[in-house]
Amino acid sequence: MSITTLGQFIIEKQQDFPFAKGELSRLLRDIGIAAKIISREVNKAGLTQILGEYGSVNVQGEDVKKLDIIGNETFIWALEKGGEVCAMASEENDDMIPLRGAYSKNGKYVICIDPLDGSSNIDVNVSIGTIFSVYRRISEPGSEPTLNDVLQAGNKLVAAGYIVYGTSTMLVYSTGKGVSGFTLDPSIGEFCLSHPDIVTPTDGKVYSINEGNAGEFPQGITDYLKWVKESDKASNRPYTARYIGSMVADFHRNLLKGGVFIYPPTAKAPNGKLRLMFECIPMAFIAEQAGGKATTGTERILDVDPSEIHQRVPAIMGSKNMVDMVLEFMK
Ligand code: P6P
């Protein structure tokens, strides 16, 4: 049998963590379980009338789709059941969520999660995703978790990754020793190792940015965009724009093919639109683990010290040489 399931892979890789007694392995398993449930819900969204506005509006002022709620509740359920996590921060919740499972209080880890990112794309059948980060708790096991447990910089990450619900459902994650990709085989209900060691191209031809905000970009971004558009075959600069408005889908394509994803400050979002804890840190971790780069434009994203759960930062991430070129124009 040539397949390696996520569970088998996690156990094999557990050797990389001599001090781990299986908690992280079980935690990653719990994330896989939640991902399979959400994949099932996402893939039947149009059929069971769970599409459409849930009516409420989340902390970001966005209309909440029913699948957002299902995604959030599924992860809370899976992580409470699993007992390895003492608290969560979710893009869908204003405040930190202490988990109340039978064993949660002793959980050694905390999770920051965007359960369904890009959810405005659900009812037009565009790929969406889950983005997660795993940290060791700071507070003592057995004690009540605190905000400090979830407000940790990306350079403290234990693991991070995402699930992209697209033409297939893929789980991509890293525990700090490279990036591995798994594709869900629904016929056996298992994530199977399909991309053993993802390394992002140092260079690429794709730039991803919402140019609808072009009138509000910092000068450096405007200058960079002008430069890429002067596509000059002779100087081997045939760039192309690809932007689907779902970060996980845009990021994943660029990770595999090469490219740069940019969400700069705009008039409406002076610190950028993307959330540090739920989108930028985990994706920056994956980008770096795959040999790419991720910056706010002024500092490495993984070195930003968070001050607020829903804080936003500008993001420039992807192929190293492309990120460096954007930074050149921003000087
Ligand atoms: P805009 C989705 O709402 C999201 O958070 C990311 O998934 C996506 O990259 C970005 O916002 C799109 O934002 O302003 O370009 O529509």
PDB file of C-alpha atoms in Angstrom, residues 48-310:
ATOM      1  CA  THR A  48     -28.913  21.499   2.404  1.00  0.00           C
ATOM      2  CA  GLN A  49     -29.928  25.166   2.467  1.00  0.00           C
ATOM      3  CA  ILE A  50     -27.150  26.066   4.923  1.00  0.00           C
ATOM      4  CA  LEU A  51     -26.005  28.730   2.484  1.00  0.00           C
ATOM      5  CA  GLY A  52     -26.737  32.356   2.931  1.00  0.00           C
ATOM      6  CA  GLU A  53     -26.647  34.892   5.648  1.00  0.00           C
ATOM      7  CA  TYR A  54     -26.860  33.629   9.205  1.00  0.00           C
ATOM      8  CA  GLY A  55     -28.181  37.051  10.055  1.00  0.00           C
ATOM      9  CA  SER A  56     -25.589  37.966  12.631  1.00  0.00           C
ATOM     10  CA  VAL A  57     -22.509  40.084  11.961  1.00  0.00           C
ATOM     11  CA  ASN A  58     -19.091  39.040  13.336  1.00  0.00           C
ATOM     12  CA  VAL A  59     -16.507  41.225  15.086  1.00  0.00           C
ATOM     13  CA  GLN A  60     -15.073  42.144  11.695  1.00  0.00           C
ATOM     14  CA  GLY A  61     -18.401  43.664  10.680  1.00  0.00           C
ATOM     15  CA  GLU A  62     -18.858  40.909   8.091  1.00  0.00           C
ATOM     16  CA  ASP A  63     -22.137  39.112   7.447  1.00  0.00           C
ATOM     17  CA  VAL A  64     -21.734  35.687   9.023  1.00  0.00           C
ATOM     18  CA  LYS A  65     -22.615  32.738   6.844  1.00  0.00           C
ATOM     19  CA  LYS A  66     -24.019  29.630   8.434  1.00  0.00           C
ATOM     20  CA  LEU A  67     -20.930  27.635   7.470  1.00  0.00           C
ATOM     21  CA  ASP A  68     -18.841  30.059   9.524  1.00  0.00           C
ATOM     22  CA  ILE A  69     -20.827  29.067  12.572  1.00  0.00           C
ATOM     23  CA  ILE A  70     -20.626  25.380  11.729  1.00  0.00           C
ATOM     24  CA  GLY A  71     -16.883  25.659  11.178  1.00  0.00           C
ATOM     25  CA  ASN A  72     -16.341  27.439  14.465  1.00  0.00           C
ATOM     26  CA  GLU A  73     -18.503  25.055  16.462  1.00  0.00           C
ATOM     27  CA  THR A  74     -16.903  22.016  14.832  1.00  0.00           C
ATOM     28  CA  PHE A  75     -13.409  23.046  15.879  1.00  0.00           C
ATOM     29  CA  ILE A  76     -14.519  23.925  19.409  1.00  0.00           C
ATOM     30  CA  TRP A  77     -16.241  20.532  19.667  1.00  0.00           C
ATOM     31  CA  ALA A  78     -13.262  18.576  18.238  1.00  0.00           C
ATOM     32  CA  LEU A  79     -10.690  20.365  20.401  1.00  0.00           C
ATOM     33  CA  GLU A  80     -12.792  20.096  23.581  1.00  0.00           C
ATOM     34  CA  LYS A  81     -13.304  16.388  22.926  1.00  0.00           C
ATOM     35  CA  GLY A  82      -9.602  15.890  22.234  1.00  0.00           C
ATOM     36  CA  GLY A  83      -8.537  17.412  25.559  1.00  0.00           C
ATOM     37  CA  GLU A  84      -5.143  18.670  24.336  1.00  0.00           C
ATOM     38  CA  VAL A  85      -6.169  22.343  24.082  1.00  0.00           C
ATOM     39  CA  CYS A  86      -7.033  24.580  27.059  1.00  0.00           C
ATOM     40  CA  ALA A  87      -8.169  27.674  25.142  1.00  0.00           C
ATOM     41  CA  MET A  88      -8.825  29.037  21.660  1.00  0.00           C
ATOM     42  CA  ALA A  89      -9.039  32.381  19.951  1.00  0.00           C
ATOM     43  CA  SER A  90     -11.303  32.421  16.913  1.00  0.00           C
ATOM     44  CA  GLU A  91     -11.795  34.998  14.185  1.00  0.00           C
ATOM     45  CA  GLU A  92     -15.516  34.462  14.833  1.00  0.00           C
ATOM     46  CA  ASN A  93     -15.421  35.290  18.558  1.00  0.00           C
ATOM     47  CA  ASP A  94     -14.728  38.645  20.222  1.00  0.00           C
ATOM     48  CA  ASP A  95     -12.820  37.139  23.135  1.00  0.00           C
ATOM     49  CA  MET A  96     -10.655  34.130  24.006  1.00  0.00           C
ATOM     50  CA  ILE A  97     -12.606  30.877  24.457  1.00  0.00           C
ATOM     51  CA  PRO A  98     -11.520  28.790  27.476  1.00  0.00           C
ATOM     52  CA  LEU A  99     -12.383  25.196  26.514  1.00  0.00           C
ATOM     53  CA  ARG A 100     -14.637  23.287  28.880  1.00  0.00           C
ATOM     54  CA  GLY A 101     -14.010  19.673  27.872  1.00  0.00           C
ATOM     55  CA  ALA A 102     -13.434  17.098  30.593  1.00  0.00           C
ATOM     56  CA  TYR A 103      -9.643  17.331  30.174  1.00  0.00           C
ATOM     57  CA  SER A 104      -9.284  20.789  28.601  1.00  0.00           C
ATOM     58  CA  LYS A 105      -8.015  22.474  31.751  1.00  0.00           C
ATOM     59  CA  ASN A 106      -4.885  20.323  31.637  1.00  0.00           C
ATOM     60  CA  GLY A 107      -4.401  20.875  27.907  1.00  0.00           C
ATOM     61  CA  LYS A 108      -0.842  21.993  27.133  1.00  0.00           C
ATOM     62  CA  TYR A 109      -1.710  23.879  23.934  1.00  0.00           C
ATOM     63  CA  VAL A 110      -3.774  26.816  22.704  1.00  0.00           C
ATOM     64  CA  ILE A 111      -5.149  27.319  19.184  1.00  0.00           C
ATOM     65  CA  CYS A 112      -5.805  30.469  17.160  1.00  0.00           C
ATOM     66  CA  ILE A 113      -8.156  29.749  14.306  1.00  0.00           C
ATOM     67  CA  ASP A 114     -10.017  31.267  11.387  1.00  0.00           C
ATOM     68  CA  PRO A 115     -12.499  28.438  10.971  1.00  0.00           C
ATOM     69  CA  LEU A 116     -13.712  29.470   7.546  1.00  0.00           C
ATOM     70  CA  ASP A 117     -11.700  32.200   5.868  1.00  0.00           C
ATOM     71  CA  GLY A 118     -13.045  33.716   2.678  1.00  0.00           C
ATOM     72  CA  SER A 119     -16.576  32.710   3.592  1.00  0.00           C
ATOM     73  CA  SER A 120     -18.076  35.420   1.376  1.00  0.00           C
ATOM     74  CA  ASN A 121     -17.062  33.054  -1.435  1.00  0.00           C
ATOM     75  CA  ILE A 122     -19.148  30.129  -0.173  1.00  0.00           C
ATOM     76  CA  ASP A 123     -22.277  30.706  -2.200  1.00  0.00           C
ATOM     77  CA  VAL A 124     -20.373  31.295  -5.436  1.00  0.00           C
ATOM     78  CA  ASN A 125     -18.488  28.019  -5.166  1.00  0.00           C
ATOM     79  CA  VAL A 126     -15.023  29.527  -4.782  1.00  0.00           C
ATOM     80  CA  SER A 127     -12.424  27.724  -2.647  1.00  0.00           C
ATOM     81  CA  ILE A 128     -12.390  28.685   1.046  1.00  0.00           C
ATOM     82  CA  GLY A 129     -10.217  27.586   3.923  1.00  0.00           C
ATOM     83  CA  THR A 130      -9.468  27.045   7.593  1.00  0.00           C
ATOM     84  CA  ILE A 131      -6.294  28.587   9.025  1.00  0.00           C
ATOM     85  CA  PHE A 132      -4.867  27.483  12.395  1.00  0.00           C
ATOM     86  CA  SER A 133      -1.939  28.161  14.741  1.00  0.00           C
ATOM     87  CA  VAL A 134      -0.791  26.053  17.692  1.00  0.00           C
ATOM     88  CA  TYR A 135       1.083  27.498  20.710  1.00  0.00           C
ATOM     89  CA  ARG A 136       2.194  26.011  24.012  1.00  0.00           C
ATOM     90  CA  ARG A 137       0.145  27.534  26.840  1.00  0.00           C
ATOM     91  CA  ILE A 138       1.998  29.940  29.122  1.00  0.00           C
ATOM     92  CA  SER A 139      -0.266  29.519  32.163  1.00  0.00           C
ATOM     93  CA  GLU A 140       0.147  26.461  34.411  1.00  0.00           C
ATOM     94  CA  PRO A 141      -1.738  23.323  33.307  1.00  0.00           C
ATOM     95  CA  GLY A 142      -4.854  22.995  35.471  1.00  0.00           C
ATOM     96  CA  SER A 143      -5.162  26.760  35.917  1.00  0.00           C
ATOM     97  CA  GLU A 144      -7.659  29.028  34.140  1.00  0.00           C
ATOM     98  CA  PRO A 145      -6.177  30.005  30.727  1.00  0.00           C
ATOM     99  CA  THR A 146      -5.401  33.697  30.237  1.00  0.00           C
ATOM    100  CA  LEU A 147      -5.305  36.094  27.291  1.00  0.00           C
ATOM    101  CA  ASN A 148      -1.509  35.834  27.324  1.00  0.00           C
ATOM    102  CA  ASP A 149      -1.850  32.170  26.384  1.00  0.00           C
ATOM    103  CA  VAL A 150      -3.321  33.141  22.990  1.00  0.00           C
ATOM    104  CA  LEU A 151      -1.583  36.485  22.391  1.00  0.00           C
ATOM    105  CA  GLN A 152       1.796  35.042  21.413  1.00  0.00           C
ATOM    106  CA  ALA A 153       4.147  36.096  18.607  1.00  0.00           C
ATOM    107  CA  GLY A 154       4.573  33.848  15.595  1.00  0.00           C
ATOM    108  CA  ASN A 155       8.159  33.076  16.635  1.00  0.00           C
ATOM    109  CA  LYS A 156       6.604  31.073  19.509  1.00  0.00           C
ATOM    110  CA  LEU A 157       4.533  28.808  17.242  1.00  0.00           C
ATOM    111  CA  VAL A 158       4.580  25.049  17.784  1.00  0.00           C
ATOM    112  CA  ALA A 159       2.704  24.330  14.555  1.00  0.00           C
ATOM    113  CA  ALA A 160       0.496  26.068  12.000  1.00  0.00           C
ATOM    114  CA  GLY A 161      -1.303  25.262   8.798  1.00  0.00           C
ATOM    115  CA  TYR A 162      -4.445  25.487   6.767  1.00  0.00           C
ATOM    116  CA  ILE A 163      -7.111  23.388   5.075  1.00  0.00           C
ATOM    117  CA  VAL A 164      -8.197  24.473   1.602  1.00  0.00           C
ATOM    118  CA  TYR A 165     -11.663  23.291   0.551  1.00  0.00           C
ATOM    119  CA  GLY A 166     -11.209  23.425  -3.201  1.00  0.00           C
ATOM    120  CA  THR A 167     -11.316  21.014  -6.123  1.00  0.00           C
ATOM    121  CA  SER A 168     -10.031  18.663  -3.466  1.00  0.00           C
ATOM    122  CA  THR A 169      -9.674  19.215   0.259  1.00  0.00           C
ATOM    123  CA  MET A 170      -6.051  19.602   1.311  1.00  0.00           C
ATOM    124  CA  LEU A 171      -4.466  19.979   4.728  1.00  0.00           C
ATOM    125  CA  VAL A 172      -1.081  21.717   4.706  1.00  0.00           C
ATOM    126  CA  TYR A 173       0.875  22.110   7.952  1.00  0.00           C
ATOM    127  CA  SER A 174       4.285  22.470   9.524  1.00  0.00           C
ATOM    128  CA  THR A 175       5.674  21.785  12.992  1.00  0.00           C
ATOM    129  CA  GLY A 176       8.824  23.745  12.176  1.00  0.00           C
ATOM    130  CA  LYS A 177      10.577  21.075  10.142  1.00  0.00           C
ATOM    131  CA  GLY A 178       9.292  21.819   6.645  1.00  0.00           C
ATOM    132  CA  VAL A 179       5.823  21.810   5.114  1.00  0.00           C
ATOM    133  CA  SER A 180       3.735  18.720   4.330  1.00  0.00           C
ATOM    134  CA  GLY A 181       0.551  18.525   2.268  1.00  0.00           C
ATOM    135  CA  PHE A 182      -2.241  15.939   2.524  1.00  0.00           C
ATOM    136  CA  THR A 183      -5.179  15.411   0.193  1.00  0.00           C
ATOM    137  CA  LEU A 184      -8.466  14.058   1.545  1.00  0.00           C
ATOM    138  CA  ASP A 185      -9.559  10.803  -0.047  1.00  0.00           C
ATOM    139  CA  PRO A 186     -13.289  10.843   0.707  1.00  0.00           C
ATOM    140  CA  SER A 187     -13.622   7.203  -0.274  1.00  0.00           C
ATOM    141  CA  ILE A 188     -11.637   6.199   2.807  1.00  0.00           C
ATOM    142  CA  GLY A 189     -12.138   9.396   4.850  1.00  0.00           C
ATOM    143  CA  GLU A 190      -8.411   9.896   5.277  1.00  0.00           C
ATOM    144  CA  PHE A 191      -5.988  12.727   4.521  1.00  0.00           C
ATOM    145  CA  CYS A 192      -3.263  11.075   2.443  1.00  0.00           C
ATOM    146  CA  LEU A 193       0.271  12.445   2.054  1.00  0.00           C
ATOM    147  CA  SER A 194       0.326  14.030  -1.423  1.00  0.00           C
ATOM    148  CA  HIS A 195       2.971  16.799  -1.075  1.00  0.00           C
ATOM    149  CA  PRO A 196       5.657  15.374   1.264  1.00  0.00           C
ATOM    150  CA  ASP A 197       7.949  18.386   1.336  1.00  0.00           C
ATOM    151  CA  ILE A 198       6.547  21.624  -0.069  1.00  0.00           C
ATOM    152  CA  VAL A 199       9.251  24.121  -1.063  1.00  0.00           C
ATOM    153  CA  THR A 200       7.975  27.363  -2.572  1.00  0.00           C
ATOM    154  CA  PRO A 201       9.815  28.648  -5.677  1.00  0.00           C
ATOM    155  CA  THR A 202      12.278  31.446  -4.861  1.00  0.00           C
ATOM    156  CA  ASP A 203      10.830  33.419  -7.730  1.00  0.00           C
ATOM    157  CA  GLY A 204       7.500  33.508  -9.509  1.00  0.00           C
ATOM    158  CA  LYS A 205       5.344  35.298 -12.040  1.00  0.00           C
ATOM    159  CA  VAL A 206       2.148  35.771 -10.057  1.00  0.00           C
ATOM    160  CA  TYR A 207       1.239  38.812  -8.003  1.00  0.00           C
ATOM    161  CA  SER A 208      -1.931  38.702  -5.893  1.00  0.00           C
ATOM    162  CA  ILE A 209      -3.454  41.970  -4.673  1.00  0.00           C
ATOM    163  CA  ASN A 210      -6.871  43.631  -4.749  1.00  0.00           C
ATOM    164  CA  GLU A 211      -6.219  46.462  -7.191  1.00  0.00           C
ATOM    165  CA  GLY A 212      -9.674  47.807  -6.474  1.00  0.00           C
ATOM    166  CA  ASN A 213      -7.896  49.619  -3.658  1.00  0.00           C
ATOM    167  CA  ALA A 214      -5.162  50.934  -5.974  1.00  0.00           C
ATOM    168  CA  GLY A 215      -6.069  54.536  -5.251  1.00  0.00           C
ATOM    169  CA  GLU A 216      -5.179  54.037  -1.580  1.00  0.00           C
ATOM    170  CA  PHE A 217      -1.942  52.030  -1.687  1.00  0.00           C
ATOM    171  CA  PRO A 218       1.327  53.290  -0.206  1.00  0.00           C
ATOM    172  CA  GLN A 219       3.577  54.785  -2.918  1.00  0.00           C
ATOM    173  CA  GLY A 220       5.985  51.827  -2.811  1.00  0.00           C
ATOM    174  CA  ILE A 221       3.211  49.371  -3.649  1.00  0.00           C
ATOM    175  CA  THR A 222       1.982  51.621  -6.443  1.00  0.00           C
ATOM    176  CA  ASP A 223       5.518  51.792  -7.848  1.00  0.00           C
ATOM    177  CA  TYR A 224       5.935  47.996  -7.604  1.00  0.00           C
ATOM    178  CA  LEU A 225       2.651  47.405  -9.433  1.00  0.00           C
ATOM    179  CA  LYS A 226       3.719  49.823 -12.165  1.00  0.00           C
ATOM    180  CA  TRP A 227       7.004  47.935 -12.506  1.00  0.00           C
ATOM    181  CA  VAL A 228       5.409  44.476 -12.797  1.00  0.00           C
ATOM    182  CA  LYS A 229       3.036  45.767 -15.435  1.00  0.00           C
ATOM    183  CA  GLU A 230       5.835  46.949 -17.638  1.00  0.00           C
ATOM    184  CA  SER A 231       6.034  43.256 -18.529  1.00  0.00           C
ATOM    185  CA  ASP A 232       9.045  43.204 -20.732  1.00  0.00           C
ATOM    186  CA  LYS A 233       9.761  39.794 -22.236  1.00  0.00           C
ATOM    187  CA  ALA A 234      13.354  40.822 -22.863  1.00  0.00           C
ATOM    188  CA  SER A 235      13.922  41.447 -19.179  1.00  0.00           C
ATOM    189  CA  ASN A 236      11.993  38.228 -18.448  1.00  0.00           C
ATOM    190  CA  ARG A 237       9.284  40.026 -16.495  1.00  0.00           C
ATOM    191  CA  PRO A 238       6.016  38.479 -17.819  1.00  0.00           C
ATOM    192  CA  TYR A 239       4.047  38.810 -14.610  1.00  0.00           C
ATOM    193  CA  THR A 240       0.383  37.882 -14.309  1.00  0.00           C
ATOM    194  CA  ALA A 241      -2.277  38.879 -11.775  1.00  0.00           C
ATOM    195  CA  ARG A 242      -4.129  36.172  -9.872  1.00  0.00           C
ATOM    196  CA  TYR A 243      -6.479  37.162  -7.012  1.00  0.00           C
ATOM    197  CA  ILE A 244      -9.501  35.167  -5.942  1.00  0.00           C
ATOM    198  CA  GLY A 245     -10.321  37.012  -2.714  1.00  0.00           C
ATOM    199  CA  SER A 246      -9.896  33.930  -0.556  1.00  0.00           C
ATOM    200  CA  MET A 247      -6.536  34.094   1.192  1.00  0.00           C
ATOM    201  CA  VAL A 248      -6.079  30.344   1.608  1.00  0.00           C
ATOM    202  CA  ALA A 249      -6.728  29.738  -2.116  1.00  0.00           C
ATOM    203  CA  ASP A 250      -4.473  32.603  -3.243  1.00  0.00           C
ATOM    204  CA  PHE A 251      -1.731  31.663  -0.788  1.00  0.00           C
ATOM    205  CA  HIS A 252      -1.840  27.937  -1.629  1.00  0.00           C
ATOM    206  CA  ARG A 253      -1.561  28.545  -5.389  1.00  0.00           C
ATOM    207  CA  ASN A 254       1.384  30.881  -4.888  1.00  0.00           C
ATOM    208  CA  LEU A 255       3.040  28.490  -2.421  1.00  0.00           C
ATOM    209  CA  LEU A 256       3.069  25.716  -5.003  1.00  0.00           C
ATOM    210  CA  LYS A 257       3.690  27.761  -8.175  1.00  0.00           C
ATOM    211  CA  GLY A 258       5.561  30.794  -6.874  1.00  0.00           C
ATOM    212  CA  GLY A 259       4.132  34.259  -6.390  1.00  0.00           C
ATOM    213  CA  VAL A 260       3.644  37.108  -3.975  1.00  0.00           C
ATOM    214  CA  PHE A 261       0.473  37.868  -2.009  1.00  0.00           C
ATOM    215  CA  ILE A 262       0.062  41.471  -0.891  1.00  0.00           C
ATOM    216  CA  TYR A 263      -2.550  43.081   1.356  1.00  0.00           C
ATOM    217  CA  PRO A 264      -1.247  46.601   1.979  1.00  0.00           C
ATOM    218  CA  PRO A 265      -2.691  49.344   4.173  1.00  0.00           C
ATOM    219  CA  THR A 266      -5.692  51.081   2.571  1.00  0.00           C
ATOM    220  CA  ALA A 267      -7.788  54.102   3.575  1.00  0.00           C
ATOM    221  CA  LYS A 268     -10.491  51.732   4.882  1.00  0.00           C
ATOM    222  CA  ALA A 269      -7.935  49.457   6.584  1.00  0.00           C
ATOM    223  CA  PRO A 270      -4.937  51.569   7.637  1.00  0.00           C
ATOM    224  CA  ASN A 271      -3.281  48.473   9.142  1.00  0.00           C
ATOM    225  CA  GLY A 272      -4.334  46.231   6.290  1.00  0.00           C
ATOM    226  CA  LYS A 273      -7.393  43.981   6.416  1.00  0.00           C
ATOM    227  CA  LEU A 274      -5.834  40.646   7.349  1.00  0.00           C
ATOM    228  CA  ARG A 275      -5.760  39.538  10.993  1.00  0.00           C
ATOM    229  CA  LEU A 276      -2.373  38.992  12.552  1.00  0.00           C
ATOM    230  CA  MET A 277      -3.375  36.074  14.810  1.00  0.00           C
ATOM    231  CA  PHE A 278      -5.724  34.245  12.450  1.00  0.00           C
ATOM    232  CA  GLU A 279      -4.307  34.775   8.949  1.00  0.00           C
ATOM    233  CA  CYS A 280      -0.908  36.460   8.855  1.00  0.00           C
ATOM    234  CA  ILE A 281       1.068  34.555  11.508  1.00  0.00           C
ATOM    235  CA  PRO A 282       0.085  31.008  10.444  1.00  0.00           C
ATOM    236  CA  MET A 283       0.537  31.750   6.752  1.00  0.00           C
ATOM    237  CA  ALA A 284       3.863  33.505   7.426  1.00  0.00           C
ATOM    238  CA  PHE A 285       5.035  30.393   9.287  1.00  0.00           C
ATOM    239  CA  ILE A 286       4.151  28.153   6.347  1.00  0.00           C
ATOM    240  CA  ALA A 287       5.730  30.590   3.870  1.00  0.00           C
ATOM    241  CA  GLU A 288       9.012  30.643   5.807  1.00  0.00           C
ATOM    242  CA  GLN A 289       9.026  26.894   6.449  1.00  0.00           C
ATOM    243  CA  ALA A 290       8.671  26.414   2.668  1.00  0.00           C
ATOM    244  CA  GLY A 291      11.637  28.742   2.007  1.00  0.00           C
ATOM    245  CA  GLY A 292       9.606  31.885   1.341  1.00  0.00           C
ATOM    246  CA  LYS A 293       9.326  35.183   3.212  1.00  0.00           C
ATOM    247  CA  ALA A 294       6.590  37.089   5.060  1.00  0.00           C
ATOM    248  CA  THR A 295       6.730  40.703   6.196  1.00  0.00           C
ATOM    249  CA  THR A 296       4.402  43.541   7.181  1.00  0.00           C
ATOM    250  CA  GLY A 297       6.543  45.759   4.960  1.00  0.00           C
ATOM    251  CA  THR A 298       8.459  47.015   7.996  1.00  0.00           C
ATOM    252  CA  GLU A 299       9.065  43.849  10.028  1.00  0.00           C
ATOM    253  CA  ARG A 300       9.032  40.045   9.852  1.00  0.00           C
ATOM    254  CA  ILE A 301       5.453  38.961  10.558  1.00  0.00           C
ATOM    255  CA  LEU A 302       6.586  36.214  12.935  1.00  0.00           C
ATOM    256  CA  ASP A 303       8.339  38.826  15.091  1.00  0.00           C
ATOM    257  CA  VAL A 304       5.308  41.083  15.562  1.00  0.00           C
ATOM    258  CA  ASP A 305       4.310  41.144  19.227  1.00  0.00           C
ATOM    259  CA  PRO A 306       0.493  40.936  19.301  1.00  0.00           C
ATOM    260  CA  SER A 307      -1.372  43.435  21.460  1.00  0.00           C
ATOM    261  CA  GLU A 308      -4.968  42.560  20.612  1.00  0.00           C
ATOM    262  CA  ILE A 309      -6.677  39.347  19.442  1.00  0.00           C
ATOM    263  CA  HIS A 310      -8.243  40.913  16.336  1.00  0.00           C
TER     264      HIS A 310
END
